[in-house]
Short mmCIF file of C-alpha atoms in Angstrom, two decimals:
data_model
loop_
_atom_site.label_atom_id
_atom_site.label_comp_id
_atom_site.label_asym_id
_atom_site.label_seq_id
_atom_site.Cartn_x
_atom_site.Cartn_y
_atom_site.Cartn_z
CA MET R 1 -3.28 12.55 48.10
CA THR R 2 -6.97 12.27 47.23
CA LEU R 3 -7.69 10.11 44.20
CA PRO R 4 -10.24 11.26 41.59
CA LEU R 5 -13.73 9.92 42.07
CA ASP R 6 -14.16 9.09 38.40
CA GLU R 7 -12.48 5.72 37.85
CA ALA R 8 -12.48 6.34 34.10
CA CYS R 9 -9.50 8.61 34.76
CA TYR R 10 -7.40 5.84 36.29
CA ALA R 11 -4.42 4.80 34.19
CA ASP R 12 -5.29 1.11 34.53
CA GLN R 13 -8.24 1.83 32.22
CA ALA R 14 -5.86 2.79 29.39
CA ALA R 15 -5.18 0.61 26.36
CA VAL R 16 -1.69 0.15 24.93
CA GLU R 17 -1.47 -0.18 21.16
CA GLU R 18 1.35 -0.61 18.67
CA VAL R 19 0.20 1.49 15.73
CA THR R 20 1.27 2.23 12.18
CA LEU R 21 1.59 5.85 11.16
CA GLN R 22 -0.81 6.71 8.33
CA GLU R 23 -0.20 10.44 7.92
CA ASN R 24 2.31 13.00 9.16
CA VAL R 25 1.07 16.27 7.66
CA ARG R 26 2.55 19.74 8.14
CA LEU R 27 -0.14 22.20 9.32
CA ALA R 28 1.99 25.27 10.05
CA ARG R 29 5.53 26.24 10.92
CA ASP R 30 7.06 23.41 13.00
CA THR R 31 3.54 22.00 13.51
CA PHE R 32 2.35 18.60 12.27
CA ARG R 33 -0.67 16.31 12.47
CA LEU R 34 -0.17 12.58 13.08
CA ARG R 35 -2.85 10.06 12.11
CA PHE R 36 -2.91 6.38 13.04
CA GLU R 37 -5.42 3.60 13.62
CA ALA R 38 -5.98 2.88 17.30
CA PRO R 39 -9.55 1.53 17.57
CA LYS R 40 -9.44 0.62 21.27
CA ILE R 41 -8.48 4.17 22.19
CA ALA R 42 -10.51 5.93 19.51
CA ARG R 43 -13.85 4.48 20.57
CA ARG R 44 -13.35 5.50 24.22
CA ILE R 45 -11.49 8.80 24.16
CA LEU R 46 -13.27 12.05 25.09
CA PRO R 47 -12.43 15.66 24.21
CA GLY R 48 -9.74 16.95 26.56
CA GLN R 49 -8.20 13.54 27.21
CA PHE R 50 -4.75 12.70 25.90
CA LEU R 51 -2.51 9.79 25.06
CA MET R 52 1.19 9.10 25.39
CA VAL R 53 3.21 8.59 22.21
CA ARG R 54 6.60 6.87 22.09
CA LEU R 55 9.05 5.68 19.45
CA PRO R 56 9.21 1.94 20.27
CA THR R 57 12.81 1.39 19.11
CA ALA R 58 14.35 4.58 20.52
CA SER R 59 16.37 4.94 23.71
CA ASP R 60 17.08 8.65 23.16
CA PRO R 61 14.58 10.05 23.83
CA LEU R 62 13.45 7.24 26.09
CA LEU R 63 10.25 8.76 27.48
CA ALA R 64 6.93 9.20 25.71
CA ARG R 65 5.30 12.55 25.03
CA PRO R 66 1.70 13.47 26.02
CA LEU R 67 -0.39 14.63 23.07
CA ALA R 68 -3.99 15.79 23.33
CA LEU R 69 -6.74 14.34 21.18
CA TYR R 70 -7.16 16.57 18.14
CA ASP R 71 -9.94 14.43 16.72
CA THR R 72 -11.03 10.87 16.03
CA VAL R 73 -11.04 9.31 12.56
CA LEU R 74 -14.17 7.49 11.40
CA ASP R 75 -14.50 4.50 9.08
CA SER R 76 -17.18 4.03 6.40
CA ARG R 77 -19.72 3.05 9.09
CA ARG R 78 -18.88 6.22 11.06
CA GLN R 79 -17.23 4.22 13.81
CA ALA R 80 -14.18 5.75 15.50
CA VAL R 81 -11.13 3.72 14.50
CA GLY R 82 -8.27 6.23 14.40
CA ILE R 83 -6.72 9.19 16.17
CA ASP R 84 -5.38 12.55 15.05
CA VAL R 85 -2.92 14.40 17.29
CA VAL R 86 -1.12 17.67 16.57
CA TYR R 87 2.35 18.51 17.86
CA LEU R 88 4.83 21.37 17.77
CA VAL R 89 8.50 20.53 17.25
CA VAL R 90 10.21 21.64 20.47
CA GLY R 91 12.58 18.82 21.47
CA LYS R 92 14.14 15.49 20.57
CA LEU R 93 10.98 13.40 20.42
CA THR R 94 8.90 15.84 18.42
CA ALA R 95 11.84 16.45 16.09
CA ALA R 96 12.05 12.68 15.56
CA LEU R 97 8.29 12.50 14.97
CA ALA R 98 8.58 15.18 12.28
CA ARG R 99 10.98 12.94 10.33
CA LEU R 100 8.68 9.91 10.32
CA GLU R 101 7.08 8.64 7.13
CA PRO R 102 3.80 6.71 6.79
CA GLY R 103 4.39 3.10 7.76
CA ALA R 104 6.52 3.94 10.80
CA ARG R 105 5.58 2.26 14.05
CA LEU R 106 4.59 4.02 17.27
CA THR R 107 3.64 2.88 20.76
CA VAL R 108 0.67 4.73 22.22
CA TRP R 109 -1.36 4.37 25.40
CA GLY R 110 -4.60 6.03 26.46
CA PRO R 111 -7.10 7.49 26.83
CA LEU R 112 -5.62 9.30 29.82
CA GLY R 113 -6.79 12.16 32.02
CA ASN R 114 -10.23 13.47 32.83
CA GLY R 115 -11.23 15.54 29.79
CA PHE R 116 -13.59 18.53 29.71
CA SER R 117 -16.81 18.42 31.70
CA PRO R 118 -19.84 18.02 29.39
CA ALA R 119 -21.84 20.97 30.69
CA ALA R 120 -24.30 22.53 28.25
CA THR R 121 -23.97 26.25 27.60
CA GLU R 122 -25.34 28.93 25.33
CA HIS R 123 -21.85 30.10 24.31
CA LEU R 124 -18.71 27.96 24.48
CA LEU R 125 -15.66 30.22 24.39
CA MET R 126 -12.37 28.43 23.72
CA VAL R 127 -9.15 30.37 24.35
CA ALA R 128 -5.88 29.01 22.96
CA GLY R 129 -2.31 30.21 22.91
CA GLY R 130 0.61 28.62 21.08
CA ILE R 131 -0.21 24.94 20.50
CA GLY R 132 -3.15 25.18 22.94
CA GLN R 133 -5.80 24.88 20.22
CA THR R 134 -5.20 21.15 19.86
CA PRO R 135 -7.75 19.92 22.48
CA PHE R 136 -10.50 22.14 21.09
CA LEU R 137 -11.39 20.75 17.65
CA ALA R 138 -13.01 17.62 19.08
CA LEU R 139 -14.61 19.71 21.84
CA ALA R 140 -16.17 22.07 19.30
CA ARG R 141 -17.40 19.17 17.17
CA TRP R 142 -18.87 17.54 20.30
CA TYR R 143 -20.74 20.69 21.39
CA LEU R 144 -22.04 21.33 17.88
CA HIS R 145 -23.39 17.74 17.72
CA ARG R 146 -21.21 16.84 14.75
CA ARG R 147 -19.77 13.73 16.40
CA ARG R 148 -20.15 11.53 19.46
CA TYR R 149 -17.16 10.62 21.59
CA GLY R 150 -16.63 7.84 24.09
CA GLU R 151 -18.77 4.80 24.74
CA ALA R 152 -21.47 6.47 26.87
CA ALA R 153 -24.96 6.46 25.40
CA ALA R 154 -25.86 9.84 26.93
CA ALA R 155 -26.52 12.74 24.59
CA PRO R 156 -23.51 15.00 24.01
CA PRO R 157 -23.44 18.53 25.45
CA ARG R 158 -24.73 21.39 23.32
CA ALA R 159 -23.82 25.00 22.65
CA SER R 160 -25.70 27.39 20.38
CA ARG R 161 -22.49 29.30 19.67
CA VAL R 162 -18.83 28.28 19.73
CA THR R 163 -15.98 30.79 19.52
CA LEU R 164 -12.24 30.16 19.33
CA CYS R 165 -9.85 32.94 20.36
CA TYR R 166 -6.47 31.75 19.11
CA GLY R 167 -3.17 33.55 19.67
CA ALA R 168 0.24 32.81 18.18
CA ARG R 169 3.61 34.51 17.88
CA THR R 170 3.19 35.05 14.16
CA ALA R 171 0.86 33.94 11.36
CA ASP R 172 3.27 31.14 10.37
CA TYR R 173 2.41 29.26 13.58
CA LEU R 174 -1.39 29.32 13.20
CA ALA R 175 -2.37 25.66 12.77
CA GLY R 176 -5.71 24.11 11.90
CA VAL R 177 -7.68 27.36 11.58
CA ALA R 178 -9.61 26.01 8.58
CA ASP R 179 -10.60 22.90 10.54
CA PHE R 180 -12.40 25.08 13.08
CA ALA R 181 -13.90 27.44 10.50
CA ASP R 182 -15.30 24.50 8.50
CA LEU R 183 -17.27 23.47 11.61
CA GLY R 184 -18.88 26.89 11.84
CA VAL R 185 -16.75 28.01 14.79
CA ASP R 186 -16.33 31.78 15.08
CA VAL R 187 -12.51 32.03 14.89
CA ARG R 188 -10.80 35.16 16.21
CA ILE R 189 -7.06 35.42 15.72
CA SER R 190 -4.34 37.42 17.43
CA THR R 191 -0.61 37.48 16.73
CA ASP R 192 2.19 39.04 18.72
CA ASP R 193 3.63 40.71 15.61
CA GLY R 194 0.35 41.70 13.95
CA SER R 195 0.91 39.45 10.93
CA ALA R 196 -2.65 38.07 11.23
CA GLY R 197 -5.76 39.18 13.08
CA HIS R 198 -5.52 41.36 16.16
CA HIS R 199 -2.07 42.80 16.87
CA GLY R 200 -1.63 41.91 20.51
CA LEU R 201 -2.41 39.28 23.11
CA VAL R 202 -5.19 36.73 22.77
CA THR R 203 -6.46 37.77 26.21
CA GLU R 204 -7.41 41.13 24.68
CA LEU R 205 -9.95 39.30 22.51
CA VAL R 206 -11.57 37.65 25.50
CA GLU R 207 -12.73 40.65 27.55
CA PRO R 208 -15.35 41.98 25.07
CA LEU R 209 -16.74 38.47 24.58
CA LEU R 210 -17.16 38.02 28.34
CA GLU R 211 -19.00 41.33 28.53
CA GLU R 212 -21.18 40.31 25.59
CA SER R 213 -21.92 36.77 26.87
CA PRO R 214 -22.09 36.77 30.69
CA ALA R 215 -23.49 33.21 30.64
CA ALA R 216 -20.63 31.86 28.53
CA ARG R 217 -18.50 28.89 29.51
CA VAL R 218 -14.76 29.28 28.95
CA VAL R 219 -12.15 26.62 28.30
CA CYS R 220 -8.51 27.58 28.01
CA CYS R 221 -5.21 25.96 27.03
CA GLY R 222 -1.80 27.46 26.39
CA PRO R 223 1.08 29.16 28.21
CA GLU R 224 0.57 29.38 31.97
CA ARG R 225 0.65 33.18 32.14
CA MET R 226 -2.03 33.37 29.47
CA MET R 227 -4.24 30.88 31.30
CA GLU R 228 -3.78 32.75 34.56
CA ALA R 229 -4.85 36.00 32.86
CA VAL R 230 -7.92 34.38 31.32
CA ALA R 231 -8.82 32.78 34.65
CA GLY R 232 -8.61 36.21 36.31
CA ARG R 233 -10.89 37.82 33.74
CA CYS R 234 -13.39 34.98 34.08
CA ALA R 235 -13.37 35.31 37.87
CA HIS R 236 -14.02 39.05 37.52
CA HIS R 237 -17.08 38.32 35.35
CA ALA R 238 -18.19 35.31 37.45
CA VAL R 239 -17.85 33.08 34.39
CA LYS R 240 -17.04 29.39 34.74
CA CYS R 241 -13.60 28.57 33.35
CA GLU R 242 -11.75 25.29 32.88
CA VAL R 243 -8.06 25.14 32.01
CA SER R 244 -6.22 22.28 30.33
CA LEU R 245 -2.70 22.33 31.74
CA GLU R 246 0.34 21.63 29.57
CA THR R 247 2.47 20.40 32.47
CA PRO R 248 5.44 18.25 31.31
CA MET R 249 4.89 14.55 32.01
CA ALA R 250 7.22 11.58 32.22
CA CYS R 251 4.94 8.54 32.56
CA GLY R 252 1.36 9.74 32.02
CA LEU R 253 0.19 7.10 34.48
CA GLY R 254 0.36 8.94 37.82
CA ILE R 255 3.38 6.97 39.02
CA CYS R 256 6.28 9.41 38.81
CA PHE R 257 4.60 12.55 40.26
CA SER R 258 6.61 14.76 37.88
CA CYS R 259 3.53 16.61 36.58
CA VAL R 260 2.05 17.86 39.85
CA THR R 261 0.34 21.23 40.12
CA ARG R 262 -0.98 23.12 43.15
CA VAL R 263 -4.78 22.87 43.48
CA ARG R 264 -6.96 24.43 46.20
CA ASP R 265 -9.01 22.08 48.35
CA ALA R 266 -12.34 22.51 50.13
CA SER R 267 -10.66 23.70 53.36
CA GLY R 268 -9.09 26.69 51.65
CA GLY R 269 -5.61 25.23 51.58
CA TRP R 270 -3.95 23.49 48.67
CA ASP R 271 -2.35 20.21 47.77
CA TYR R 272 -0.46 18.79 44.81
CA ARG R 273 -2.52 17.02 42.14
CA ARG R 274 -1.18 14.97 39.26
CA THR R 275 -2.01 16.60 35.93
CA CYS R 276 -2.02 13.23 34.17
CA VAL R 277 -4.64 11.67 36.46
CA GLU R 278 -6.63 14.36 38.28
CA GLY R 279 -6.21 16.60 35.20
CA PRO R 280 -5.22 17.80 32.72
CA VAL R 281 -8.49 19.76 32.96
CA PHE R 282 -9.08 21.70 36.19
CA ASP R 283 -11.47 24.34 37.41
CA ALA R 284 -9.42 27.50 36.86
CA ALA R 285 -10.60 28.93 40.20
CA ARG R 286 -8.89 26.07 42.04
CA ILE R 287 -5.42 26.47 40.52
CA VAL R 288 -2.77 28.16 42.66
CA TRP R 289 -1.05 30.11 39.93
#
């Protein structure tokens, strides 16, 4: 297996912190935002990277859960000292997280993964399905020059326009919409049942935007079938597309190989790549769906 060239993605660069939960706020149906101080991680993490979260005293569930950076939290000097992550209750660990009160202890390690590439664009088009909007708040803030991320001194990427196409089963599951709107992001909603926004699939919102902005850059996160459909539409319009995969992970460190996905190589064949190390962000054109 070929290792990533960027050593910043290696798991041995991650920090492990025992943190105290500051907030556990309900954003939507079965959807919550956790906030905790983790200065070592917060000052280094980039949009698109993630961290692993574990209950330190629990043996069931034993494994941690990967959660994408939602945003960093700044102190009075505007230094990143904390982390926000958003999760959907879908299993034992997330159900346990939903019951936690401020003051509870968590074990977290990160930053992990490669994050989104910082390529400037005229129009950044973010496409999210389900809980897939969570990596995009920090990305939008980064591209709109509202906040710096990571320790690099280089100027952040820029976009003149940022759009979020966000699809959910029903309006009850739409989480964090106001956070994006407050940044000036053009938010376009779809729901499967028509209870908010467009009645239909989020992919139906994407096609007219690709026709309108042929030089757009697309980033996508959500259910695999949705990402595959968006990748196909982008390929048809010759638009660059990156996908952030939601592959289940066990360790987050590249050891267990439980999160592999099929990625095309330069020879035209494919090989398995670890989502936690070589990803979670990949060029959509390289994924073997």
